[in-house]
Amino acid sequence: MPKVFQLGYVALGVSDFERTKNYYLETLGTQLVDTDSDKAAYLSIGYAHHDIVLKPSSEQSLLHLGYQLNRGADLDAFARDLKDLGLTPEIKSDSQPGVSRLVEVDVVSGNVIQFYETIETPAPGFARKGIAPLNLGHVALVSPDTPKLVEFYRDFLGFYPTDQIGGLANFLTCNHDHHVVNLLEAGPAKIHHLAFQLRETADHAMAADTLRLADIPVKWGPSRHTAGHNIAAYHKDPNNVLIELYTDMDVWIPELGMCEPRPWHEHLPMVPRNWGFDELSAWNVDFDYNLAAAE
Ligand SMILES: [Fe+2]
């Protein structure tokens, strides 16, 4: 059983801070819950204290991810286990609003992860403007040592590997979503994309209309992926981070090591496989945008 059950938050260093904050509040549709002495903005989708943290910075950067440990987890014991792996975890108290105690560890240079058992849930409610997604569903990351990071997620945290693309993109999950994280082999640690789940598939049209009003072009999609079979569309936030909006993701059944069968699956049973880079769209839509390179 995985040691964590959900991705809690992603913290980003942001160069164009006011414009980016405005995008997350007004266009994506989140709620500003808190700020701190670094002028960071803590944004909630509707329930937890924060799902996204934006920190003013000279350049775009991935600061850290936050994963919520299973209820009752012992942070001190967890930190000791990380130490036994040869890592150097740090227990932090009151280092950020909303999370009183956490363990932070730099698993692979630049791929910093925070683990916590409890986060405050002020429940500001879902935004009544913008796209107002259901949740932060997954994150795709570039790592300088992806095999080591995959090993950490799989062997230490207990994530299930669900699919690969081209042997280079590694999809893993800690719950019933096909993937909670996608680890890509490419270079220095950075974010490839952030993915938010929409309420329903019809909302892709609403989201595209909302982006149009904000003068933000859709880069790729909507189309159904192969790995995960989510219907996805991508655009960029003002900080140049690729944002995925999706619905209809495959449901992973850990007990069977397969996804719940769907009429559109190319293979039954839908067990983990290595898809080709030419198989990004299950509908074979030929988009110009280079989604793999995110540019
Ligand atoms: Fe994605």
PDB file of N, CA, C and O in Angstrom, residues 94-168:
ATOM      1  N   ASP A  94       6.043  24.873  11.056  1.00  0.00           N
ATOM      2  CA  ASP A  94       5.534  26.205  10.693  1.00  0.00           C
ATOM      3  C   ASP A  94       6.376  26.880   9.614  1.00  0.00           C
ATOM      4  O   ASP A  94       6.650  28.077   9.668  1.00  0.00           O
ATOM      5  N   SER A  95       6.810  26.110   8.624  1.00  0.00           N
ATOM      6  CA  SER A  95       7.610  26.672   7.529  1.00  0.00           C
ATOM      7  C   SER A  95       6.721  27.289   6.459  1.00  0.00           C
ATOM      8  O   SER A  95       7.201  28.028   5.618  1.00  0.00           O
ATOM      9  N   GLN A  96       5.445  26.958   6.487  1.00  0.00           N
ATOM     10  CA  GLN A  96       4.500  27.553   5.539  1.00  0.00           C
ATOM     11  C   GLN A  96       3.116  27.559   6.173  1.00  0.00           C
ATOM     12  O   GLN A  96       2.789  26.680   6.980  1.00  0.00           O
ATOM     13  N   PRO A  97       2.287  28.556   5.818  1.00  0.00           N
ATOM     14  CA  PRO A  97       0.943  28.579   6.377  1.00  0.00           C
ATOM     15  C   PRO A  97       0.142  27.352   5.945  1.00  0.00           C
ATOM     16  O   PRO A  97       0.325  26.855   4.836  1.00  0.00           O
ATOM     17  N   GLY A  98      -0.681  26.846   6.844  1.00  0.00           N
ATOM     18  CA  GLY A  98      -1.564  25.736   6.500  1.00  0.00           C
ATOM     19  C   GLY A  98      -1.014  24.363   6.813  1.00  0.00           C
ATOM     20  O   GLY A  98      -1.766  23.399   6.936  1.00  0.00           O
ATOM     21  N   VAL A  99       0.327  24.263   6.900  1.00  0.00           N
ATOM     22  CA  VAL A  99       0.941  22.956   7.191  1.00  0.00           C
ATOM     23  C   VAL A  99       1.890  23.158   8.368  1.00  0.00           C
ATOM     24  O   VAL A  99       2.948  23.759   8.219  1.00  0.00           O
ATOM     25  N   SER A 100       1.494  22.659   9.544  1.00  0.00           N
ATOM     26  CA  SER A 100       2.275  22.956  10.749  1.00  0.00           C
ATOM     27  C   SER A 100       3.562  22.139  10.805  1.00  0.00           C
ATOM     28  O   SER A 100       4.570  22.590  11.330  1.00  0.00           O
ATOM     29  N   ARG A 101       3.537  20.937  10.228  1.00  0.00           N
ATOM     30  CA  ARG A 101       4.720  20.078  10.327  1.00  0.00           C
ATOM     31  C   ARG A 101       4.854  19.256   9.050  1.00  0.00           C
ATOM     32  O   ARG A 101       3.864  18.685   8.573  1.00  0.00           O
ATOM     33  N   LEU A 102       6.067  19.210   8.535  1.00  0.00           N
ATOM     34  CA  LEU A 102       6.289  18.451   7.299  1.00  0.00           C
ATOM     35  C   LEU A 102       7.725  17.946   7.257  1.00  0.00           C
ATOM     36  O   LEU A 102       8.592  18.419   7.988  1.00  0.00           O
ATOM     37  N   VAL A 103       7.940  16.985   6.386  1.00  0.00           N
ATOM     38  CA  VAL A 103       9.288  16.492   6.117  1.00  0.00           C
ATOM     39  C   VAL A 103       9.633  16.882   4.684  1.00  0.00           C
ATOM     40  O   VAL A 103       8.850  16.602   3.774  1.00  0.00           O
ATOM     41  N   GLU A 104      10.770  17.542   4.520  1.00  0.00           N
ATOM     42  CA  GLU A 104      11.196  17.945   3.172  1.00  0.00           C
ATOM     43  C   GLU A 104      12.452  17.178   2.797  1.00  0.00           C
ATOM     44  O   GLU A 104      13.360  17.036   3.613  1.00  0.00           O
ATOM     45  N   VAL A 105      12.469  16.695   1.559  1.00  0.00           N
ATOM     46  CA  VAL A 105      13.641  15.948   1.117  1.00  0.00           C
ATOM     47  C   VAL A 105      13.907  16.216  -0.363  1.00  0.00           C
ATOM     48  O   VAL A 105      12.972  16.301  -1.161  1.00  0.00           O
ATOM     49  N   ASP A 106      15.168  16.386  -0.696  1.00  0.00           N
ATOM     50  CA  ASP A 106      15.597  16.586  -2.079  1.00  0.00           C
ATOM     51  C   ASP A 106      16.004  15.208  -2.593  1.00  0.00           C
ATOM     52  O   ASP A 106      17.109  14.739  -2.351  1.00  0.00           O
ATOM     53  N   VAL A 107      15.067  14.535  -3.268  1.00  0.00           N
ATOM     54  CA  VAL A 107      15.298  13.139  -3.640  1.00  0.00           C
ATOM     55  C   VAL A 107      16.372  13.039  -4.717  1.00  0.00           C
ATOM     56  O   VAL A 107      17.295  12.239  -4.641  1.00  0.00           O
ATOM     57  N   VAL A 108      16.202  13.832  -5.756  1.00  0.00           N
ATOM     58  CA  VAL A 108      17.182  13.966  -6.822  1.00  0.00           C
ATOM     59  C   VAL A 108      17.372  15.466  -6.966  1.00  0.00           C
ATOM     60  O   VAL A 108      16.404  16.205  -6.841  1.00  0.00           O
ATOM     61  N   SER A 109      18.569  15.906  -7.223  1.00  0.00           N
ATOM     62  CA  SER A 109      18.861  17.340  -7.235  1.00  0.00           C
ATOM     63  C   SER A 109      17.762  18.170  -7.913  1.00  0.00           C
ATOM     64  O   SER A 109      17.517  18.047  -9.116  1.00  0.00           O
ATOM     65  N   GLY A 110      17.088  19.000  -7.132  1.00  0.00           N
ATOM     66  CA  GLY A 110      16.040  19.867  -7.674  1.00  0.00           C
ATOM     67  C   GLY A 110      14.645  19.278  -7.589  1.00  0.00           C
ATOM     68  O   GLY A 110      13.671  20.003  -7.750  1.00  0.00           O
ATOM     69  N   ASN A 111      14.521  17.974  -7.394  1.00  0.00           N
ATOM     70  CA  ASN A 111      13.209  17.340  -7.242  1.00  0.00           C
ATOM     71  C   ASN A 111      12.887  17.243  -5.752  1.00  0.00           C
ATOM     72  O   ASN A 111      13.005  16.196  -5.119  1.00  0.00           O
ATOM     73  N   VAL A 112      12.478  18.399  -5.194  1.00  0.00           N
ATOM     74  CA  VAL A 112      12.208  18.490  -3.753  1.00  0.00           C
ATOM     75  C   VAL A 112      10.761  18.093  -3.474  1.00  0.00           C
ATOM     76  O   VAL A 112       9.838  18.552  -4.158  1.00  0.00           O
ATOM     77  N   ILE A 113      10.580  17.241  -2.480  1.00  0.00           N
ATOM     78  CA  ILE A 113       9.235  16.801  -2.100  1.00  0.00           C
ATOM     79  C   ILE A 113       9.011  17.083  -0.624  1.00  0.00           C
ATOM     80  O   ILE A 113       9.896  16.863   0.203  1.00  0.00           O
ATOM     81  N   GLN A 114       7.817  17.590  -0.311  1.00  0.00           N
ATOM     82  CA  GLN A 114       7.392  17.752   1.085  1.00  0.00           C
ATOM     83  C   GLN A 114       6.316  16.712   1.387  1.00  0.00           C
ATOM     84  O   GLN A 114       5.448  16.456   0.551  1.00  0.00           O
ATOM     85  N   PHE A 115       6.418  16.127   2.559  1.00  0.00           N
ATOM     86  CA  PHE A 115       5.424  15.150   3.007  1.00  0.00           C
ATOM     87  C   PHE A 115       4.806  15.643   4.305  1.00  0.00           C
ATOM     88  O   PHE A 115       5.522  16.120   5.188  1.00  0.00           O
ATOM     89  N   TYR A 116       3.492  15.535   4.419  1.00  0.00           N
ATOM     90  CA  TYR A 116       2.806  16.012   5.615  1.00  0.00           C
ATOM     91  C   TYR A 116       1.614  15.092   5.860  1.00  0.00           C
ATOM     92  O   TYR A 116       1.089  14.457   4.926  1.00  0.00           O
ATOM     93  N   GLU A 117       1.217  15.042   7.114  1.00  0.00           N
ATOM     94  CA  GLU A 117       0.069  14.192   7.440  1.00  0.00           C
ATOM     95  C   GLU A 117      -1.208  15.008   7.447  1.00  0.00           C
ATOM     96  O   GLU A 117      -2.286  14.518   7.097  1.00  0.00           O
ATOM     97  N   THR A 118      -1.101  16.299   7.829  1.00  0.00           N
ATOM     98  CA  THR A 118      -2.286  17.151   7.965  1.00  0.00           C
ATOM     99  C   THR A 118      -2.058  18.503   7.302  1.00  0.00           C
ATOM    100  O   THR A 118      -0.986  19.096   7.450  1.00  0.00           O
ATOM    101  N   ILE A 119      -3.064  18.964   6.607  1.00  0.00           N
ATOM    102  CA  ILE A 119      -3.070  20.326   6.072  1.00  0.00           C
ATOM    103  C   ILE A 119      -4.388  20.962   6.516  1.00  0.00           C
ATOM    104  O   ILE A 119      -5.419  20.279   6.607  1.00  0.00           O
ATOM    105  N   GLU A 120      -4.343  22.248   6.828  1.00  0.00           N
ATOM    106  CA  GLU A 120      -5.583  22.925   7.223  1.00  0.00           C
ATOM    107  C   GLU A 120      -6.567  22.920   6.052  1.00  0.00           C
ATOM    108  O   GLU A 120      -6.162  22.970   4.892  1.00  0.00           O
ATOM    109  N   THR A 121      -7.836  22.868   6.376  1.00  0.00           N
ATOM    110  CA  THR A 121      -8.864  22.847   5.326  1.00  0.00           C
ATOM    111  C   THR A 121      -9.882  23.962   5.587  1.00  0.00           C
ATOM    112  O   THR A 121     -10.990  23.720   6.077  1.00  0.00           O
ATOM    113  N   PRO A 122      -9.493  25.200   5.263  1.00  0.00           N
ATOM    114  CA  PRO A 122     -10.410  26.322   5.508  1.00  0.00           C
ATOM    115  C   PRO A 122     -11.650  26.295   4.616  1.00  0.00           C
ATOM    116  O   PRO A 122     -12.612  27.009   4.880  1.00  0.00           O
ATOM    117  N   ALA A 123     -11.626  25.458   3.567  1.00  0.00           N
ATOM    118  CA  ALA A 123     -12.785  25.303   2.670  1.00  0.00           C
ATOM    119  C   ALA A 123     -13.350  26.657   2.214  1.00  0.00           C
ATOM    120  O   ALA A 123     -14.494  26.999   2.533  1.00  0.00           O
ATOM    121  N   PRO A 124     -12.555  27.416   1.446  1.00  0.00           N
ATOM    122  CA  PRO A 124     -13.057  28.706   0.964  1.00  0.00           C
ATOM    123  C   PRO A 124     -14.158  28.572  -0.084  1.00  0.00           C
ATOM    124  O   PRO A 124     -14.785  29.550  -0.452  1.00  0.00           O
ATOM    125  N   GLY A 125     -14.398  27.338  -0.550  1.00  0.00           N
ATOM    126  CA  GLY A 125     -15.405  27.109  -1.584  1.00  0.00           C
ATOM    127  C   GLY A 125     -14.784  27.221  -2.967  1.00  0.00           C
ATOM    128  O   GLY A 125     -13.745  27.869  -3.148  1.00  0.00           O
ATOM    129  N   PHE A 126     -15.417  26.594  -3.926  1.00  0.00           N
ATOM    130  CA  PHE A 126     -14.915  26.635  -5.303  1.00  0.00           C
ATOM    131  C   PHE A 126     -15.178  28.023  -5.886  1.00  0.00           C
ATOM    132  O   PHE A 126     -16.170  28.668  -5.544  1.00  0.00           O
ATOM    133  N   ALA A 127     -14.264  28.459  -6.758  1.00  0.00           N
ATOM    134  CA  ALA A 127     -14.396  29.788  -7.357  1.00  0.00           C
ATOM    135  C   ALA A 127     -15.669  29.866  -8.196  1.00  0.00           C
ATOM    136  O   ALA A 127     -16.081  28.885  -8.823  1.00  0.00           O
ATOM    137  N   ARG A 128     -16.295  31.034  -8.199  1.00  0.00           N
ATOM    138  CA  ARG A 128     -17.492  31.246  -9.019  1.00  0.00           C
ATOM    139  C   ARG A 128     -17.158  32.027 -10.276  1.00  0.00           C
ATOM    140  O   ARG A 128     -18.007  32.665 -10.870  1.00  0.00           O
ATOM    141  N   LYS A 129     -15.892  31.994 -10.630  1.00  0.00           N
ATOM    142  CA  LYS A 129     -15.453  32.622 -11.874  1.00  0.00           C
ATOM    143  C   LYS A 129     -14.319  31.786 -12.441  1.00  0.00           C
ATOM    144  O   LYS A 129     -13.710  30.987 -11.720  1.00  0.00           O
ATOM    145  N   GLY A 130     -14.071  31.973 -13.721  1.00  0.00           N
ATOM    146  CA  GLY A 130     -13.004  31.212 -14.353  1.00  0.00           C
ATOM    147  C   GLY A 130     -13.403  29.765 -14.574  1.00  0.00           C
ATOM    148  O   GLY A 130     -14.576  29.402 -14.524  1.00  0.00           O
ATOM    149  N   ILE A 131     -12.390  28.937 -14.811  1.00  0.00           N
ATOM    150  CA  ILE A 131     -12.628  27.531 -15.147  1.00  0.00           C
ATOM    151  C   ILE A 131     -13.061  26.738 -13.920  1.00  0.00           C
ATOM    152  O   ILE A 131     -13.880  25.835 -14.018  1.00  0.00           O
ATOM    153  N   ALA A 132     -12.543  27.079 -12.746  1.00  0.00           N
ATOM    154  CA  ALA A 132     -12.905  26.431 -11.475  1.00  0.00           C
ATOM    155  C   ALA A 132     -12.853  24.904 -11.574  1.00  0.00           C
ATOM    156  O   ALA A 132     -13.884  24.235 -11.597  1.00  0.00           O
ATOM    157  N   PRO A 133     -11.635  24.353 -11.640  1.00  0.00           N
ATOM    158  CA  PRO A 133     -11.508  22.894 -11.777  1.00  0.00           C
ATOM    159  C   PRO A 133     -11.922  22.164 -10.500  1.00  0.00           C
ATOM    160  O   PRO A 133     -12.109  22.783  -9.448  1.00  0.00           O
ATOM    161  N   LEU A 134     -12.034  20.829 -10.640  1.00  0.00           N
ATOM    162  CA  LEU A 134     -12.399  19.994  -9.483  1.00  0.00           C
ATOM    163  C   LEU A 134     -11.223  19.805  -8.543  1.00  0.00           C
ATOM    164  O   LEU A 134     -11.382  19.811  -7.326  1.00  0.00           O
ATOM    165  N   ASN A 135     -10.056  19.572  -9.130  1.00  0.00           N
ATOM    166  CA  ASN A 135      -8.890  19.294  -8.288  1.00  0.00           C
ATOM    167  C   ASN A 135      -7.592  19.398  -9.092  1.00  0.00           C
ATOM    168  O   ASN A 135      -7.626  19.500 -10.316  1.00  0.00           O
ATOM    169  N   LEU A 136      -6.498  19.401  -8.350  1.00  0.00           N
ATOM    170  CA  LEU A 136      -5.165  19.256  -8.950  1.00  0.00           C
ATOM    171  C   LEU A 136      -4.950  17.753  -9.085  1.00  0.00           C
ATOM    172  O   LEU A 136      -4.842  17.051  -8.090  1.00  0.00           O
ATOM    173  N   GLY A 137      -4.923  17.271 -10.319  1.00  0.00           N
ATOM    174  CA  GLY A 137      -4.913  15.822 -10.528  1.00  0.00           C
ATOM    175  C   GLY A 137      -3.536  15.201 -10.594  1.00  0.00           C
ATOM    176  O   GLY A 137      -3.282  14.158  -9.998  1.00  0.00           O
ATOM    177  N   HIS A 138      -2.653  15.824 -11.348  1.00  0.00           N
ATOM    178  CA  HIS A 138      -1.311  15.249 -11.457  1.00  0.00           C
ATOM    179  C   HIS A 138      -0.319  16.303 -11.905  1.00  0.00           C
ATOM    180  O   HIS A 138      -0.690  17.406 -12.293  1.00  0.00           O
ATOM    181  N   VAL A 139       0.928  15.907 -11.838  1.00  0.00           N
ATOM    182  CA  VAL A 139       1.999  16.787 -12.256  1.00  0.00           C
ATOM    183  C   VAL A 139       2.984  15.961 -13.081  1.00  0.00           C
ATOM    184  O   VAL A 139       3.197  14.776 -12.804  1.00  0.00           O
ATOM    185  N   ALA A 140       3.530  16.578 -14.121  1.00  0.00           N
ATOM    186  CA  ALA A 140       4.567  15.923 -14.927  1.00  0.00           C
ATOM    187  C   ALA A 140       5.861  16.695 -14.731  1.00  0.00           C
ATOM    188  O   ALA A 140       5.883  17.921 -14.836  1.00  0.00           O
ATOM    189  N   LEU A 141       6.923  15.954 -14.427  1.00  0.00           N
ATOM    190  CA  LEU A 141       8.193  16.568 -14.055  1.00  0.00           C
ATOM    191  C   LEU A 141       9.337  16.046 -14.894  1.00  0.00           C
ATOM    192  O   LEU A 141       9.355  14.879 -15.270  1.00  0.00           O
ATOM    193  N   VAL A 142      10.289  16.912 -15.130  1.00  0.00           N
ATOM    194  CA  VAL A 142      11.550  16.510 -15.737  1.00  0.00           C
ATOM    195  C   VAL A 142      12.544  16.346 -14.597  1.00  0.00           C
ATOM    196  O   VAL A 142      12.548  17.149 -13.654  1.00  0.00           O
ATOM    197  N   SER A 143      13.351  15.308 -14.680  1.00  0.00           N
ATOM    198  CA  SER A 143      14.325  15.060 -13.615  1.00  0.00           C
ATOM    199  C   SER A 143      15.697  14.775 -14.204  1.00  0.00           C
ATOM    200  O   SER A 143      15.801  14.171 -15.276  1.00  0.00           O
ATOM    201  N   PRO A 144      16.763  15.186 -13.493  1.00  0.00           N
ATOM    202  CA  PRO A 144      18.110  14.859 -13.977  1.00  0.00           C
ATOM    203  C   PRO A 144      18.457  13.385 -13.760  1.00  0.00           C
ATOM    204  O   PRO A 144      19.403  12.881 -14.372  1.00  0.00           O
ATOM    205  N   ASP A 145      17.716  12.689 -12.888  1.00  0.00           N
ATOM    206  CA  ASP A 145      17.967  11.259 -12.676  1.00  0.00           C
ATOM    207  C   ASP A 145      16.619  10.557 -12.503  1.00  0.00           C
ATOM    208  O   ASP A 145      16.233  10.180 -11.401  1.00  0.00           O
ATOM    209  N   THR A 146      15.928  10.396 -13.636  1.00  0.00           N
ATOM    210  CA  THR A 146      14.578   9.826 -13.582  1.00  0.00           C
ATOM    211  C   THR A 146      14.556   8.389 -13.053  1.00  0.00           C
ATOM    212  O   THR A 146      13.693   8.055 -12.248  1.00  0.00           O
ATOM    213  N   PRO A 147      15.505   7.528 -13.462  1.00  0.00           N
ATOM    214  CA  PRO A 147      15.464   6.158 -12.917  1.00  0.00           C
ATOM    215  C   PRO A 147      15.509   6.146 -11.380  1.00  0.00           C
ATOM    216  O   PRO A 147      14.785   5.377 -10.737  1.00  0.00           O
ATOM    217  N   LYS A 148      16.334   7.024 -10.790  1.00  0.00           N
ATOM    218  CA  LYS A 148      16.413   7.072  -9.317  1.00  0.00           C
ATOM    219  C   LYS A 148      15.103   7.578  -8.723  1.00  0.00           C
ATOM    220  O   LYS A 148      14.643   7.082  -7.690  1.00  0.00           O
ATOM    221  N   LEU A 149      14.500   8.578  -9.380  1.00  0.00           N
ATOM    222  CA  LEU A 149      13.244   9.133  -8.879  1.00  0.00           C
ATOM    223  C   LEU A 149      12.108   8.111  -9.002  1.00  0.00           C
ATOM    224  O   LEU A 149      11.290   7.953  -8.091  1.00  0.00           O
ATOM    225  N   VAL A 150      12.076   7.401 -10.128  1.00  0.00           N
ATOM    226  CA  VAL A 150      11.052   6.354 -10.316  1.00  0.00           C
ATOM    227  C   VAL A 150      11.217   5.282  -9.243  1.00  0.00           C
ATOM    228  O   VAL A 150      10.238   4.825  -8.649  1.00  0.00           O
ATOM    229  N   GLU A 151      12.465   4.910  -8.975  1.00  0.00           N
ATOM    230  CA  GLU A 151      12.739   3.890  -7.953  1.00  0.00           C
ATOM    231  C   GLU A 151      12.234   4.367  -6.590  1.00  0.00           C
ATOM    232  O   GLU A 151      11.640   3.586  -5.833  1.00  0.00           O
ATOM    233  N   PHE A 152      12.449   5.646  -6.282  1.00  0.00           N
ATOM    234  CA  PHE A 152      11.982   6.207  -5.004  1.00  0.00           C
ATOM    235  C   PHE A 152      10.457   6.135  -4.910  1.00  0.00           C
ATOM    236  O   PHE A 152       9.907   5.676  -3.910  1.00  0.00           O
ATOM    237  N   TYR A 153       9.793   6.583  -5.959  1.00  0.00           N
ATOM    238  CA  TYR A 153       8.322   6.566  -5.954  1.00  0.00           C
ATOM    239  C   TYR A 153       7.801   5.125  -5.858  1.00  0.00           C
ATOM    240  O   TYR A 153       6.866   4.846  -5.107  1.00  0.00           O
ATOM    241  N   ARG A 154       8.399   4.225  -6.626  1.00  0.00           N
ATOM    242  CA  ARG A 154       7.882   2.852  -6.709  1.00  0.00           C
ATOM    243  C   ARG A 154       8.274   2.022  -5.482  1.00  0.00           C
ATOM    244  O   ARG A 154       7.414   1.428  -4.842  1.00  0.00           O
ATOM    245  N   ASP A 155       9.555   2.016  -5.155  1.00  0.00           N
ATOM    246  CA  ASP A 155      10.032   1.084  -4.131  1.00  0.00           C
ATOM    247  C   ASP A 155       9.917   1.637  -2.718  1.00  0.00           C
ATOM    248  O   ASP A 155       9.690   0.878  -1.781  1.00  0.00           O
ATOM    249  N   PHE A 156      10.071   2.957  -2.559  1.00  0.00           N
ATOM    250  CA  PHE A 156       9.968   3.512  -1.205  1.00  0.00           C
ATOM    251  C   PHE A 156       8.542   3.975  -0.902  1.00  0.00           C
ATOM    252  O   PHE A 156       7.949   3.589   0.103  1.00  0.00           O
ATOM    253  N   LEU A 157       7.980   4.795  -1.792  1.00  0.00           N
ATOM    254  CA  LEU A 157       6.621   5.316  -1.519  1.00  0.00           C
ATOM    255  C   LEU A 157       5.530   4.302  -1.850  1.00  0.00           C
ATOM    256  O   LEU A 157       4.398   4.434  -1.370  1.00  0.00           O
ATOM    257  N   GLY A 158       5.841   3.318  -2.685  1.00  0.00           N
ATOM    258  CA  GLY A 158       4.856   2.282  -3.006  1.00  0.00           C
ATOM    259  C   GLY A 158       3.915   2.638  -4.148  1.00  0.00           C
ATOM    260  O   GLY A 158       2.845   2.040  -4.284  1.00  0.00           O
ATOM    261  N   PHE A 159       4.293   3.623  -4.979  1.00  0.00           N
ATOM    262  CA  PHE A 159       3.457   3.976  -6.139  1.00  0.00           C
ATOM    263  C   PHE A 159       3.403   2.797  -7.114  1.00  0.00           C
ATOM    264  O   PHE A 159       4.338   2.002  -7.206  1.00  0.00           O
ATOM    265  N   TYR A 160       2.297   2.728  -7.870  1.00  0.00           N
ATOM    266  CA  TYR A 160       2.146   1.719  -8.916  1.00  0.00           C
ATOM    267  C   TYR A 160       2.545   2.331 -10.264  1.00  0.00           C
ATOM    268  O   TYR A 160       1.970   3.344 -10.659  1.00  0.00           O
ATOM    269  N   PRO A 161       3.513   1.732 -10.968  1.00  0.00           N
ATOM    270  CA  PRO A 161       3.798   2.186 -12.329  1.00  0.00           C
ATOM    271  C   PRO A 161       2.635   1.745 -13.230  1.00  0.00           C
ATOM    272  O   PRO A 161       2.257   0.565 -13.215  1.00  0.00           O
ATOM    273  N   THR A 162       2.034   2.665 -13.966  1.00  0.00           N
ATOM    274  CA  THR A 162       0.881   2.288 -14.793  1.00  0.00           C
ATOM    275  C   THR A 162       1.199   2.237 -16.285  1.00  0.00           C
ATOM    276  O   THR A 162       0.709   1.366 -16.986  1.00  0.00           O
ATOM    277  N   ASP A 163       1.974   3.154 -16.793  1.00  0.00           N
ATOM    278  CA  ASP A 163       2.292   3.162 -18.220  1.00  0.00           C
ATOM    279  C   ASP A 163       3.619   3.872 -18.428  1.00  0.00           C
ATOM    280  O   ASP A 163       4.127   4.540 -17.526  1.00  0.00           O
ATOM    281  N   GLN A 164       4.129   3.742 -19.644  1.00  0.00           N
ATOM    282  CA  GLN A 164       5.271   4.546 -20.081  1.00  0.00           C
ATOM    283  C   GLN A 164       4.973   5.063 -21.486  1.00  0.00           C
ATOM    284  O   GLN A 164       4.106   4.512 -22.180  1.00  0.00           O
ATOM    285  N   ILE A 165       5.662   6.116 -21.881  1.00  0.00           N
ATOM    286  CA  ILE A 165       5.628   6.545 -23.280  1.00  0.00           C
ATOM    287  C   ILE A 165       7.076   6.610 -23.757  1.00  0.00           C
ATOM    288  O   ILE A 165       7.907   7.296 -23.158  1.00  0.00           O
ATOM    289  N   GLY A 166       7.352   5.851 -24.798  1.00  0.00           N
ATOM    290  CA  GLY A 166       8.691   5.844 -25.385  1.00  0.00           C
ATOM    291  C   GLY A 166       9.773   5.421 -24.403  1.00  0.00           C
ATOM    292  O   GLY A 166      10.948   5.712 -24.622  1.00  0.00           O
ATOM    293  N   GLY A 167       9.374   4.749 -23.324  1.00  0.00           N
ATOM    294  CA  GLY A 167      10.347   4.331 -22.311  1.00  0.00           C
ATOM    295  C   GLY A 167      10.926   5.488 -21.522  1.00  0.00           C
ATOM    296  O   GLY A 167      11.761   5.306 -20.651  1.00  0.00           O
ATOM    297  N   LEU A 168      10.464   6.722 -21.809  1.00  0.00           N
ATOM    298  CA  LEU A 168      11.056   7.909 -21.190  1.00  0.00           C
ATOM    299  C   LEU A 168      10.103   8.656 -20.274  1.00  0.00           C
ATOM    300  O   LEU A 168      10.538   9.369 -19.370  1.00  0.00           O
TER     301      LEU A 168
END
